[in-house]
Structure formats: C-alpha cells, structure tokens
PDB file of C-alpha atoms and ligand atoms in Angstrom:
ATOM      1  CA  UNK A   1     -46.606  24.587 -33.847  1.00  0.00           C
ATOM      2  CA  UNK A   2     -49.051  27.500 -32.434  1.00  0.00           C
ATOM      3  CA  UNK A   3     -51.707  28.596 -34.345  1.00  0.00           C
ATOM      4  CA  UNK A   4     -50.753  32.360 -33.481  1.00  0.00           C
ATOM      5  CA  UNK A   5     -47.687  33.235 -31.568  1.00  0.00           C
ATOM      6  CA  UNK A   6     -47.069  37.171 -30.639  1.00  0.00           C
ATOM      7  CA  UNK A   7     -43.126  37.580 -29.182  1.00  0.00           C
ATOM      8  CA  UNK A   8     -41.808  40.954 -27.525  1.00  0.00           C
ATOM      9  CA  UNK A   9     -45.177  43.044 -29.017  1.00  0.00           C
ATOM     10  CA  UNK A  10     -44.843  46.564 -27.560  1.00  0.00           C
ATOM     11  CA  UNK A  11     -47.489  49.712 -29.179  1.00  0.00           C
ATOM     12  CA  UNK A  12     -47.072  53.348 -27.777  1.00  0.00           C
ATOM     13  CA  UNK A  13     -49.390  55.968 -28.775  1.00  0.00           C
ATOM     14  CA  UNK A  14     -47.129  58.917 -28.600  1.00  0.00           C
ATOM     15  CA  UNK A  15     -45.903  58.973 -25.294  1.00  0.00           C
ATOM     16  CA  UNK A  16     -49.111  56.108 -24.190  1.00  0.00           C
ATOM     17  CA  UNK A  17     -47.610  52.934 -23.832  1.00  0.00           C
ATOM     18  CA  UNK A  18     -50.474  51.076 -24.187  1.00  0.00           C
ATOM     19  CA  UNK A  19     -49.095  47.197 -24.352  1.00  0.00           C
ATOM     20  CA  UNK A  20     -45.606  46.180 -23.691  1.00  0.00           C
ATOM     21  CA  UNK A  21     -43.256  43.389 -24.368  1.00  0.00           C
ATOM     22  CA  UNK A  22     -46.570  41.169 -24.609  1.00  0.00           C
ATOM     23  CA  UNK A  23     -46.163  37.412 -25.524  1.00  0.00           C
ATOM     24  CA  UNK A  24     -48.491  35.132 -26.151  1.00  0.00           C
ATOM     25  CA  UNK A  25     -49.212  31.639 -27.919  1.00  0.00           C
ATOM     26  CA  UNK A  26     -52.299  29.784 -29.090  1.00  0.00           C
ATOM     27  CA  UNK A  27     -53.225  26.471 -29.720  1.00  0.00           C
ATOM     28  CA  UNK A  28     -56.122  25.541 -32.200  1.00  0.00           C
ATOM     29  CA  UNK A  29     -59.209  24.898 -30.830  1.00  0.00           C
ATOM     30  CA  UNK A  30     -57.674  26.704 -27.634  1.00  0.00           C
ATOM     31  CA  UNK A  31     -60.229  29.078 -25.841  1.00  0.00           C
ATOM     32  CA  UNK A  32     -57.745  31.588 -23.615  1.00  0.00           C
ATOM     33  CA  UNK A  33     -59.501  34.320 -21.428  1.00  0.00           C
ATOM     34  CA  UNK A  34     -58.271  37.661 -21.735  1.00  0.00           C
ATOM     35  CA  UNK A  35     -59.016  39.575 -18.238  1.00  0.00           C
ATOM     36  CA  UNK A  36     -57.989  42.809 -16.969  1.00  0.00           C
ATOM     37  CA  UNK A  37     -58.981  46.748 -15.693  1.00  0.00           C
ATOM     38  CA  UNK A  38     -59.828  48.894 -18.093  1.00  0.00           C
ATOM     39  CA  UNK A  39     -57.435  50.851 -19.931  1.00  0.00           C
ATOM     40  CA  UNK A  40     -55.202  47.198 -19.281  1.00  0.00           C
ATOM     41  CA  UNK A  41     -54.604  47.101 -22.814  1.00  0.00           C
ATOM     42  CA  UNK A  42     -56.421  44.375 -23.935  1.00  0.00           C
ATOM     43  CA  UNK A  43     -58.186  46.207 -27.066  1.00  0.00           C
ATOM     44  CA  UNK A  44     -55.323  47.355 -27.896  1.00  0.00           C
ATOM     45  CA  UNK A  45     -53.659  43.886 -28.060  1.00  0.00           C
ATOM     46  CA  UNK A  46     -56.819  42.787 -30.225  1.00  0.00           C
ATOM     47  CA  UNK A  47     -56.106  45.467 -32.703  1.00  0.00           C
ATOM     48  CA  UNK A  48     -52.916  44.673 -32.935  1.00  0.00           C
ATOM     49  CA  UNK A  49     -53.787  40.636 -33.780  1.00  0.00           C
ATOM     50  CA  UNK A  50     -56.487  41.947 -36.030  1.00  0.00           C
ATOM     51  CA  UNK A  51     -54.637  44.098 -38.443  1.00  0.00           C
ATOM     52  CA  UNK A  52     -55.728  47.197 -37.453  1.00  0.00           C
ATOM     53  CA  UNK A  53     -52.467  48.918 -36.578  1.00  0.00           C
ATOM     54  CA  UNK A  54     -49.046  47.095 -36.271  1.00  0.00           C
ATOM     55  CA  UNK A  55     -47.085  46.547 -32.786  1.00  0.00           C
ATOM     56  CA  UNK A  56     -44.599  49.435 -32.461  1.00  0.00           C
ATOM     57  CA  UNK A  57     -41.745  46.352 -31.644  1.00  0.00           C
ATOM     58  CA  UNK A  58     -42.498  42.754 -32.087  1.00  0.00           C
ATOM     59  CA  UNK A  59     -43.539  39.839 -34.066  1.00  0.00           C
ATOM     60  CA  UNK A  60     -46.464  38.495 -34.920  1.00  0.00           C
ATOM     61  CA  UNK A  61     -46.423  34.654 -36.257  1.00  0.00           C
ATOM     62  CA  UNK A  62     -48.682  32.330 -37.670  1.00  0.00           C
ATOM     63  CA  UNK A  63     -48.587  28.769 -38.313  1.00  0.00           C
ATOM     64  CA  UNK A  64     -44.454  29.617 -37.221  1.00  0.00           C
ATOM     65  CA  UNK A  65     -44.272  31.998 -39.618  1.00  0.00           C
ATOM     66  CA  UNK A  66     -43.435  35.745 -39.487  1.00  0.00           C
ATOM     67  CA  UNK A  67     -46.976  38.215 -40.799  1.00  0.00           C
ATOM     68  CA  UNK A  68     -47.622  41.740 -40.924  1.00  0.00           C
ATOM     69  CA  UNK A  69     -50.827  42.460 -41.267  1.00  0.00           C
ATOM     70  CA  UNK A  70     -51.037  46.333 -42.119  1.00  0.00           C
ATOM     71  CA  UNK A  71     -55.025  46.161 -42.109  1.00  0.00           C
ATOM     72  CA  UNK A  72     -57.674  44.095 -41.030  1.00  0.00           C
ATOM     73  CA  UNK A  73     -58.216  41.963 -44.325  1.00  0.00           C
ATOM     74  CA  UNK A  74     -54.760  40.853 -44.157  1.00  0.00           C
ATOM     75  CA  UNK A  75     -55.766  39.379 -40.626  1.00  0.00           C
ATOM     76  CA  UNK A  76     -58.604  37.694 -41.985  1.00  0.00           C
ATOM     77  CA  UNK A  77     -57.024  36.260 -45.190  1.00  0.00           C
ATOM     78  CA  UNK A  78     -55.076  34.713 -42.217  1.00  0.00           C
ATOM     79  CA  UNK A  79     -58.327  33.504 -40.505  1.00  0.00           C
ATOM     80  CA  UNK A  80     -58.656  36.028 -37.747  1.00  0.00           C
ATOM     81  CA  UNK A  81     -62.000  37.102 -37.510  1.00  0.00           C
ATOM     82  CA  UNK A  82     -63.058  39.523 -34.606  1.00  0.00           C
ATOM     83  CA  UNK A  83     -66.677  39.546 -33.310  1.00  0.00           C
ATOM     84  CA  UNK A  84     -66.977  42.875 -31.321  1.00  0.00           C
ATOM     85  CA  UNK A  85     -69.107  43.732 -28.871  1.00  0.00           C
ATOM     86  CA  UNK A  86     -71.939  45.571 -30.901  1.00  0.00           C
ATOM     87  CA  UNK A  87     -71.579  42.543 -33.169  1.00  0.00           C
ATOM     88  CA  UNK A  88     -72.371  45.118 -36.480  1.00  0.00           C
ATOM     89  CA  UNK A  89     -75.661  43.388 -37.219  1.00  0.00           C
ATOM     90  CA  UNK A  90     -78.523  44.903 -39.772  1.00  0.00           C
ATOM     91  CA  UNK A  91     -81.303  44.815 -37.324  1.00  0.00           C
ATOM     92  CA  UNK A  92     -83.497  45.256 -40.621  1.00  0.00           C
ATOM     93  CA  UNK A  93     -81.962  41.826 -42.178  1.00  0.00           C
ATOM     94  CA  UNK A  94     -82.638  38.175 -41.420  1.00  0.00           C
ATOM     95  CA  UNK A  95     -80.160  36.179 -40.076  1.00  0.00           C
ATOM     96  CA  UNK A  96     -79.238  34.181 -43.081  1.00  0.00           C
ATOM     97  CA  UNK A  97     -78.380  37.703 -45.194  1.00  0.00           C
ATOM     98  CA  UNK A  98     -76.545  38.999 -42.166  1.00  0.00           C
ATOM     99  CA  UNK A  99     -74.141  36.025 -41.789  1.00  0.00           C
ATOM    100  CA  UNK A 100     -73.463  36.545 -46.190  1.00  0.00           C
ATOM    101  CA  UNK A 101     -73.325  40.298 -45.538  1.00  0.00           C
ATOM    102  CA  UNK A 102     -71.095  41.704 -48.057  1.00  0.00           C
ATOM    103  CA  UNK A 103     -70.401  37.964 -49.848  1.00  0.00           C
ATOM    104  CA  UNK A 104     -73.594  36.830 -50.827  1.00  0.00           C
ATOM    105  CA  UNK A 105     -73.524  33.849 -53.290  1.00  0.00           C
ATOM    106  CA  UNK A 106     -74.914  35.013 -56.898  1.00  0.00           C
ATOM    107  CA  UNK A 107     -76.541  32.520 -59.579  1.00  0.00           C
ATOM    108  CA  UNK A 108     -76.630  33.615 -63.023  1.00  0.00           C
ATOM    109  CA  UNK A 109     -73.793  35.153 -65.677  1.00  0.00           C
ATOM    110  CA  UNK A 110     -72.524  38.142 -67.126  1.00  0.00           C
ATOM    111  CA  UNK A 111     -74.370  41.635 -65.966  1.00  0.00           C
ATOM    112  CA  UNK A 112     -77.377  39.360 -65.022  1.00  0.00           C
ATOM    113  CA  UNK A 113     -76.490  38.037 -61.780  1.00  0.00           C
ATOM    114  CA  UNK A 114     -79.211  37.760 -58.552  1.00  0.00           C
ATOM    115  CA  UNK A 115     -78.446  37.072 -55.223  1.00  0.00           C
ATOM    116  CA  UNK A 116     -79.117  33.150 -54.221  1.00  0.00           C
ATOM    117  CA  UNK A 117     -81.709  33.144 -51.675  1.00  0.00           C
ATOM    118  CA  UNK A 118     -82.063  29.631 -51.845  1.00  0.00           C
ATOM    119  CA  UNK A 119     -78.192  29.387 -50.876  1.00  0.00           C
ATOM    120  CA  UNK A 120     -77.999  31.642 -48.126  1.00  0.00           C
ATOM    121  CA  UNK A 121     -80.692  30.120 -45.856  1.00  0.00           C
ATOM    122  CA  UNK A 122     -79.658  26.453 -46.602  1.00  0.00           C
ATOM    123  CA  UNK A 123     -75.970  27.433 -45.898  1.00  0.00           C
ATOM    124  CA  UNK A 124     -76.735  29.574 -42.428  1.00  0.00           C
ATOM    125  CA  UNK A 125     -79.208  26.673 -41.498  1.00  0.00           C
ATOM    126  CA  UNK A 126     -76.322  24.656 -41.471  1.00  0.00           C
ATOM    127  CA  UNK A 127     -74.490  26.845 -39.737  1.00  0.00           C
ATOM    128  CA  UNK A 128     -76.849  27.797 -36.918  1.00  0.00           C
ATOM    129  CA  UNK A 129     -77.697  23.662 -36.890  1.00  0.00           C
ATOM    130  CA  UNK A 130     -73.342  23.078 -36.352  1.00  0.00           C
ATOM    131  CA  UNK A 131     -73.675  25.676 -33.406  1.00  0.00           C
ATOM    132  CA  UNK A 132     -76.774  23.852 -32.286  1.00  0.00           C
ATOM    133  CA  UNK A 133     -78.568  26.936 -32.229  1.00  0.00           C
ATOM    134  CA  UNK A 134     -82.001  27.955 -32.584  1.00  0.00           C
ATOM    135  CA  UNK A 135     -81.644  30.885 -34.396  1.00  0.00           C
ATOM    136  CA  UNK A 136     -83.863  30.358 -37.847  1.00  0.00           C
ATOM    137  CA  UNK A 137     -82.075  31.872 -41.035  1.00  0.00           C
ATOM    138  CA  UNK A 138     -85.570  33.767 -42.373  1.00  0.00           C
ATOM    139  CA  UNK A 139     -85.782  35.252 -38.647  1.00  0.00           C
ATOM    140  CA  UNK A 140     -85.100  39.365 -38.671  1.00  0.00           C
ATOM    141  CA  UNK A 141     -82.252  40.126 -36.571  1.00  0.00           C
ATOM    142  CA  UNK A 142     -84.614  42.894 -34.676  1.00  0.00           C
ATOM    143  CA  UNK A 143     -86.714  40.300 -33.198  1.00  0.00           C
ATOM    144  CA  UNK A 144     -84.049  37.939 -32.124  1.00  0.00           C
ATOM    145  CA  UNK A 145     -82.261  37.477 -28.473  1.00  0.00           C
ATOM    146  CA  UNK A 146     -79.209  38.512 -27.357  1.00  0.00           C
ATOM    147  CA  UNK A 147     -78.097  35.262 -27.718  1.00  0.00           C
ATOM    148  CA  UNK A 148     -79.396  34.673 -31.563  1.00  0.00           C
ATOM    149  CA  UNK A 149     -77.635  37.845 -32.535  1.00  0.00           C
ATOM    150  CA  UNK A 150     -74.134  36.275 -30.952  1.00  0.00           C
ATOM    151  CA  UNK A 151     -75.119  33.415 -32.848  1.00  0.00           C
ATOM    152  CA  UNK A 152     -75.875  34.888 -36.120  1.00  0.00           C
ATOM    153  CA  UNK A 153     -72.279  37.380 -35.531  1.00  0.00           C
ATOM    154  CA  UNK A 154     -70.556  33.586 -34.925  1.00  0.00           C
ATOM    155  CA  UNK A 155     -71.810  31.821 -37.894  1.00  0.00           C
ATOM    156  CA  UNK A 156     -70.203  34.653 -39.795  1.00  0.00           C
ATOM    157  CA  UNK A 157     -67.313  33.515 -38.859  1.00  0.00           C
ATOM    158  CA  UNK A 158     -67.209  30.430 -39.648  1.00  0.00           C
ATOM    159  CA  UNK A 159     -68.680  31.178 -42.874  1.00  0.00           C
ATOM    160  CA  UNK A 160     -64.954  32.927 -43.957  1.00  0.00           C
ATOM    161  CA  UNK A 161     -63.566  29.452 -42.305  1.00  0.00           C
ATOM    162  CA  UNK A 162     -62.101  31.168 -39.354  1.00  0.00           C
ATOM    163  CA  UNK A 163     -59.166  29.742 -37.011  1.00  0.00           C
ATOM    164  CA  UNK A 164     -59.537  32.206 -34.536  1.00  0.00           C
ATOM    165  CA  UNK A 165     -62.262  33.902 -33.522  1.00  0.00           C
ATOM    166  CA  UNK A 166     -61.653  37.173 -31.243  1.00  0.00           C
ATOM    167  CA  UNK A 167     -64.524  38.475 -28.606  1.00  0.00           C
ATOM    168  CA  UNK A 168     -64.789  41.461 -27.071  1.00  0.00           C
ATOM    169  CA  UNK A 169     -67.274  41.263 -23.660  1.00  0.00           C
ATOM    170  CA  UNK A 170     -69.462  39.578 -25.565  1.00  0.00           C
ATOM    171  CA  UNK A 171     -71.611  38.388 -22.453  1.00  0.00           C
ATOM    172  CA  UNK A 172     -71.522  41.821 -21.017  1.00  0.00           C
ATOM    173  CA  UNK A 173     -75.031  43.022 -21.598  1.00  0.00           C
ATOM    174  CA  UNK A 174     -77.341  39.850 -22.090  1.00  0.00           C
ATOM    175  CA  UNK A 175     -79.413  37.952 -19.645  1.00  0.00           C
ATOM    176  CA  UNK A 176     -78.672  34.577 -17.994  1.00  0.00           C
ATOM    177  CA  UNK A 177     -79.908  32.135 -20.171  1.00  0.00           C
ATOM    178  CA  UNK A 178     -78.265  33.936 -23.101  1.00  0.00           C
ATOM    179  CA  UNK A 179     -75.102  33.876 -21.267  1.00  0.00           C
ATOM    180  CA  UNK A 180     -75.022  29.747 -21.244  1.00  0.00           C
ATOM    181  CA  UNK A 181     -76.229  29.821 -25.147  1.00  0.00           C
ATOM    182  CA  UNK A 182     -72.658  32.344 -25.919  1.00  0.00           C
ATOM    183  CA  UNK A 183     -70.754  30.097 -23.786  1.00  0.00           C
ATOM    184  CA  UNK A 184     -72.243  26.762 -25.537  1.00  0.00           C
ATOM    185  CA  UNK A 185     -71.010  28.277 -28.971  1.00  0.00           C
ATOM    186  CA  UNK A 186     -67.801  29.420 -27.836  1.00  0.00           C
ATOM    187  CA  UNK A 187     -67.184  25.615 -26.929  1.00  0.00           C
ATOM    188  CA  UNK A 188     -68.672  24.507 -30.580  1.00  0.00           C
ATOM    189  CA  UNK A 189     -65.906  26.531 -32.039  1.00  0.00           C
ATOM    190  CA  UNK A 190     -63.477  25.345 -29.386  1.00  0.00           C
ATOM    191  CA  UNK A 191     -64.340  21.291 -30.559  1.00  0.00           C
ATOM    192  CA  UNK A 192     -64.479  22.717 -34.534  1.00  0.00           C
ATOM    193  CA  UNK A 193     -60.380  23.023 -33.705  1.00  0.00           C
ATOM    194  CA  UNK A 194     -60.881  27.060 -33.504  1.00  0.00           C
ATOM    195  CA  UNK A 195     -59.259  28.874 -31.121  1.00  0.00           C
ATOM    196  CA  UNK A 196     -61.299  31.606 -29.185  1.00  0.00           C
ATOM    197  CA  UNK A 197     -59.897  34.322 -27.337  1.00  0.00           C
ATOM    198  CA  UNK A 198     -62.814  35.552 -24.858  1.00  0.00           C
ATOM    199  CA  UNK A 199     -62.262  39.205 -23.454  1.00  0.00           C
ATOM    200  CA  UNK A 200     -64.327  39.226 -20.113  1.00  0.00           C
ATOM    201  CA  UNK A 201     -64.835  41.022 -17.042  1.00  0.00           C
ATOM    202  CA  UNK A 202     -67.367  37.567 -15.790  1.00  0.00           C
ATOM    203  CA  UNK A 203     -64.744  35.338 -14.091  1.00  0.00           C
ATOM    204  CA  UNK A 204     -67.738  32.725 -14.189  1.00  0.00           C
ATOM    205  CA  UNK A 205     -67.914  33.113 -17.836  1.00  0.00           C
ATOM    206  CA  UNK A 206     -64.112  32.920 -17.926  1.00  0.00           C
ATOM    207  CA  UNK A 207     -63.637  29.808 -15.495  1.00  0.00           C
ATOM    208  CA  UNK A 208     -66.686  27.881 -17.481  1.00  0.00           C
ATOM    209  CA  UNK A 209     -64.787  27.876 -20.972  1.00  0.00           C
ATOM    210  CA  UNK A 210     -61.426  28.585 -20.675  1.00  0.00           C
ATOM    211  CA  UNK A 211     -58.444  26.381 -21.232  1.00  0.00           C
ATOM    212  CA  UNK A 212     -55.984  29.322 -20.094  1.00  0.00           C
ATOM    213  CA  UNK A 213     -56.807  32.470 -18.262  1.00  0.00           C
ATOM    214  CA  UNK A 214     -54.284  35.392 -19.408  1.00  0.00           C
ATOM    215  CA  UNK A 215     -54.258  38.533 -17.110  1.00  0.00           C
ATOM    216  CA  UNK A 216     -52.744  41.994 -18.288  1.00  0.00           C
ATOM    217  CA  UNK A 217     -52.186  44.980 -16.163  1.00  0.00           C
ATOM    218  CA  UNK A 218     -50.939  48.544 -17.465  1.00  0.00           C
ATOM    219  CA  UNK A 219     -50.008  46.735 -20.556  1.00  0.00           C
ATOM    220  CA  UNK A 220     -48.280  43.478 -19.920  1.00  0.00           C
ATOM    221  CA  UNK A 221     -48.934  40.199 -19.014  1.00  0.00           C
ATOM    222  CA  UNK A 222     -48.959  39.403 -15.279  1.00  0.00           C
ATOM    223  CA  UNK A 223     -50.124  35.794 -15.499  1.00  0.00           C
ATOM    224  CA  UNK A 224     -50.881  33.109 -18.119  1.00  0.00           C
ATOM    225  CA  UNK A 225     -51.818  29.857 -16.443  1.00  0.00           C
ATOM    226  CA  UNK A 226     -54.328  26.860 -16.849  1.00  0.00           C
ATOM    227  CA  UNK A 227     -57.726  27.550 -15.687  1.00  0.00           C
ATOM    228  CA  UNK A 228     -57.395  24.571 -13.294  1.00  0.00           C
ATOM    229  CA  UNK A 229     -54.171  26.447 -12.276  1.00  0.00           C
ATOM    230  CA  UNK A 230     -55.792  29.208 -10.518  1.00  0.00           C
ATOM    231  CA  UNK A 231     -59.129  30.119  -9.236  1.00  0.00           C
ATOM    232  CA  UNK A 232     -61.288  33.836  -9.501  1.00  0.00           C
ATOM    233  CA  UNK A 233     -59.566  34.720  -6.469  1.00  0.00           C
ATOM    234  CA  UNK A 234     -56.057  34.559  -7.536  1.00  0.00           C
ATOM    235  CA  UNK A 235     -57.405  36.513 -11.389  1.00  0.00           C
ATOM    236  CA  UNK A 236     -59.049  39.373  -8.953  1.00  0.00           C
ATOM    237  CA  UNK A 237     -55.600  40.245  -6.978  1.00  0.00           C
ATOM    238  CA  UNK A 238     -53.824  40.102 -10.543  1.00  0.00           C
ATOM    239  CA  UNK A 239     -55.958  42.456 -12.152  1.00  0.00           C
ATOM    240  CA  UNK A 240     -56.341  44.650  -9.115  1.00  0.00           C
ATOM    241  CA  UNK A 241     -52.616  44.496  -8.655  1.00  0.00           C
ATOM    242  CA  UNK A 242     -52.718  43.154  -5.083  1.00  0.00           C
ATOM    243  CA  UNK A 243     -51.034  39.885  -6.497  1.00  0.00           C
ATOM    244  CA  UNK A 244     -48.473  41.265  -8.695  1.00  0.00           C
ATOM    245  CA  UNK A 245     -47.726  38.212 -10.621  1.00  0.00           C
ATOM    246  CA  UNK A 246     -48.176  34.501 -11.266  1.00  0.00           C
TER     247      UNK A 246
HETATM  248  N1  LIG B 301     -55.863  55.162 -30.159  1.00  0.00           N
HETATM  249  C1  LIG B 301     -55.313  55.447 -28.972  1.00  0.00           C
HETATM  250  N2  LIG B 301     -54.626  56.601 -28.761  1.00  0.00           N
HETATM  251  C2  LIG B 301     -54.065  56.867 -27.581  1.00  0.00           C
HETATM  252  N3  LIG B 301     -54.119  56.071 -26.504  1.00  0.00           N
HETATM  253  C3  LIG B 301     -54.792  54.906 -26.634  1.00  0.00           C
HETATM  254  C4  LIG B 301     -55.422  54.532 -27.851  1.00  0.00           C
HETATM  255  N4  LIG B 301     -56.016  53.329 -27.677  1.00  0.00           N
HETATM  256  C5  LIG B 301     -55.753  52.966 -26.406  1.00  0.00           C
HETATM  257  N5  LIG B 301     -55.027  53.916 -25.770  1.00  0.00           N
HETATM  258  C6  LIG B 301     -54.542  53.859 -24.391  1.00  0.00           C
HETATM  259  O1  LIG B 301     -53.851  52.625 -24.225  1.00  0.00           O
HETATM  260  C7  LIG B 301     -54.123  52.055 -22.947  1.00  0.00           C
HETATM  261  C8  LIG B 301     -54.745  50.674 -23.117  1.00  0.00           C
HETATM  262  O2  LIG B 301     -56.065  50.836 -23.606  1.00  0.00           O
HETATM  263  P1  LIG B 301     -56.980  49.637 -24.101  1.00  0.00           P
HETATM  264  O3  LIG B 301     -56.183  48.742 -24.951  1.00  0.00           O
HETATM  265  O4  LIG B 301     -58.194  50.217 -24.688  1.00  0.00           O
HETATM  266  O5  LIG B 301     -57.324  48.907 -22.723  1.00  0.00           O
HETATM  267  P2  LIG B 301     -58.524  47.902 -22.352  1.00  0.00           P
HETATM  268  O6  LIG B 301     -59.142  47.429 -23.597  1.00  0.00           O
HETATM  269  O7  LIG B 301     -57.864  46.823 -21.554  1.00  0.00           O
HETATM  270  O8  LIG B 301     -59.482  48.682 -21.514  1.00  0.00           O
HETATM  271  C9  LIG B 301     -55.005  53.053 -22.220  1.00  0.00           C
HETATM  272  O9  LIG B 301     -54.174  53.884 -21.445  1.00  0.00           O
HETATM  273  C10 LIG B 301     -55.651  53.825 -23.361  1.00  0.00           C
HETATM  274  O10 LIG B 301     -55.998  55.112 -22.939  1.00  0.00           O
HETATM  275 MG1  LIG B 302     -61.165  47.586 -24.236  1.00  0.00          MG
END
C-alpha cells in the first residue's frame, strides 16, 4: 500500500488553474524528484499535500485511506513535514533549540517547569550523529553552513517522526560541497524508510538521489518514470515542452 497516494487532484484559483487532474503515489523510503518551469505548479501541489489549502477535486490518501487535511497540522499529525526553502531557522539559536523549536522537553511539575537543556543537545546529537552530520547541537545557527542549517531544518523532522519529508529547492543557493552533504541526508532519510519528495531545478541533484523523476507542465503531470528510465535530456524537453510526454 502507498505511503501517500493523490488521485484526480485539480486546484483553481478563480479562473487560475494552477494543478490539474494530478496523480501521484509514494512509496516509503521513496525519494521522487519533482521538476518543472516555474509557475508548473509544483508549490501548489506541495500545499495541497501539506494541508495548506485543499484540492478543488480529488483525493488525497494515506496509508489507503481517504484524509483531508484542512491545515497544515492535520498534515503533520499524518507525518508530512515540509522543509522550505528559507528553512525558518533562528539564526540567534543553536542548533539543538532550533530542531525543539516550539516542543522543547520540560523537567519539573506544576507552574515550575524549565526547559531541559540537558535533553535537547543529547537528543539533536543523536540526531545530527543518525544523519552523519557534523553539525554540533551547542553551535549557533548564524555561524553554521548552508549545509548545517539543511541539516539542523532535517533533524526537525525527524524529531516529529516524519514519513515524508517535502523540499522545496533546497540546493538552490549553497555551494558544492554543501550540495553533496543535502544530498547525503536526503539518502539517510531515504534508508530511515522516509520518503522524500525533492523539488529541483539541478537535474544532477535530481539524477544523484532519485528513485523516480516526476515532471509537471502548466499543471499536470507529463512524465513519471524511473530515474534509470530516462536521462536529463529527456526531463529538459518535458519541462520545456519540446517532448510533450513520456
Ligand atoms: N495563491 C494563488 N493565487 C492565484 N494563483 C496562484 C496562487 N498560487 C499559485 N498560483 C498560480 O498557479 C500556477 C502554478 O504556480 P506554482 O504552483 O507556484 O508553480 P511552481 O511552484 O511550479 O513555480 C501559476 O500560474 C501561479 O501563478
Ligand atoms: Mg514554486
């Protein structure tokens, strides 16, 4: 049974129609790259997983089953967590209180209750250790890489226990080396049994850790094929149009 499964999911905004008749089904631990022009439709198809509008026509389904996720907790009750592209990091915070932001373990009782230091940077250790990163938990998000931050914006996902993990370009503005470090943790989630869909304009990026390349133009899907299936050539005339499907 897929993990996620969207059938027939159309959204119009007024007289926009910004996806239609999109379907789409993930496996766990599946990493699918989402490619297309702008104004394709693929945030719009992210919102739409994530909760933060529903499909004008459609279904959504998880684990086989029908949701409707009205807003974007009800997505993430479900275990779809989105990491977008300005990952929403406190530059001012170390890593360990930016992965807890907003559920930071608390010891004591009643009104007296502190936050648990001691638990936060032994838990994101952990975490940054399982993404065999070498971002430090007491490190300030300010002085960190591009490639920390991603790290630090992952391991708050799999802090909530997340089965899919959403990204939006998030190689778009980092150097090299920090490009193979995103792409190493995208495959730790990827072995972890989380599924990973990777919005990209890279095709490198793309054809380095994806199991299935999915290519939308003005709104649908034009092609949805095994990486091995097709090569950067083949993506290029689908988004451009020049190939009109595959
Ligand atoms: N909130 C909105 N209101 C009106 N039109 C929108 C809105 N969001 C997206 N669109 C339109 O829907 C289409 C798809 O946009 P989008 O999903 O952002 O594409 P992509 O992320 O692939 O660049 C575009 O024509 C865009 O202008
Ligand atoms: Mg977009």
């Amino acid at each position: 049974m897929s993990l996620l499964e969207l059938r027939g999911v159309s959204k119009h905004f007024g007289a926009i129609q910004a996806l239609t008749e999109m379907s789409l089904s993930l496996e766990p631990g599946q990493v699918v790259g989402l490619m297309g022009d702008n104004g394709a439709g693929k945030s719009t198809l992210v919102k739409v997983i994530a909760g933060n509008f529903p499909p004008s026509h459609g279904e959504i389904l998880i684990d086989g089953k029908q949701v409707h996720f009205s807003k974007p907790v009800d997505a993430r009750a479900q275990g779809i967590e989105v990491v977008y592209q300005d990952l929403a990091l406190c530059n001012n915070l170390t890593a360990a209180a930016n992965v807890f932001l907003g559920r930071e373990p608390r010891v004591g009782f009643g009104p007296i209750r502190i936050l648990d230091h001691a638990a936060m940077y032994r838990r994101a250790g952990e975490l940054f250790k399982e993404l065999k990163s070498e971002t430090r938990p007491r490190d300030l998000v300010r002085q960190m890489s591009g490639g920390q931050r991603q790290a630090v914006a992952i391991a708050r996902t799999r802090l909530s226990e997340a089965r899919l993990v959403i990204m939006d370009e998030p190689t778009a503005a980092i150097s090299v080396r920090q490009v193979a470090e995103v792409l190493d943790l995208i495959k730790r989630l990827s072995e972890h049994g989380i599924a990973v869909i990777l919005i990209s304009h890279r095709m490198p990026d793309v054809f380095a850790v994806a199991h299935r390349v999915v290519v939308m133009r003005r709104g649908r899907k034009v092609a949805d094929k095994n990486t091995e299936a097709t090569s950067p050539e083949e993506v290029t005339g689908l988004i451009t149009g020049a190939i009109a499907t595959a």
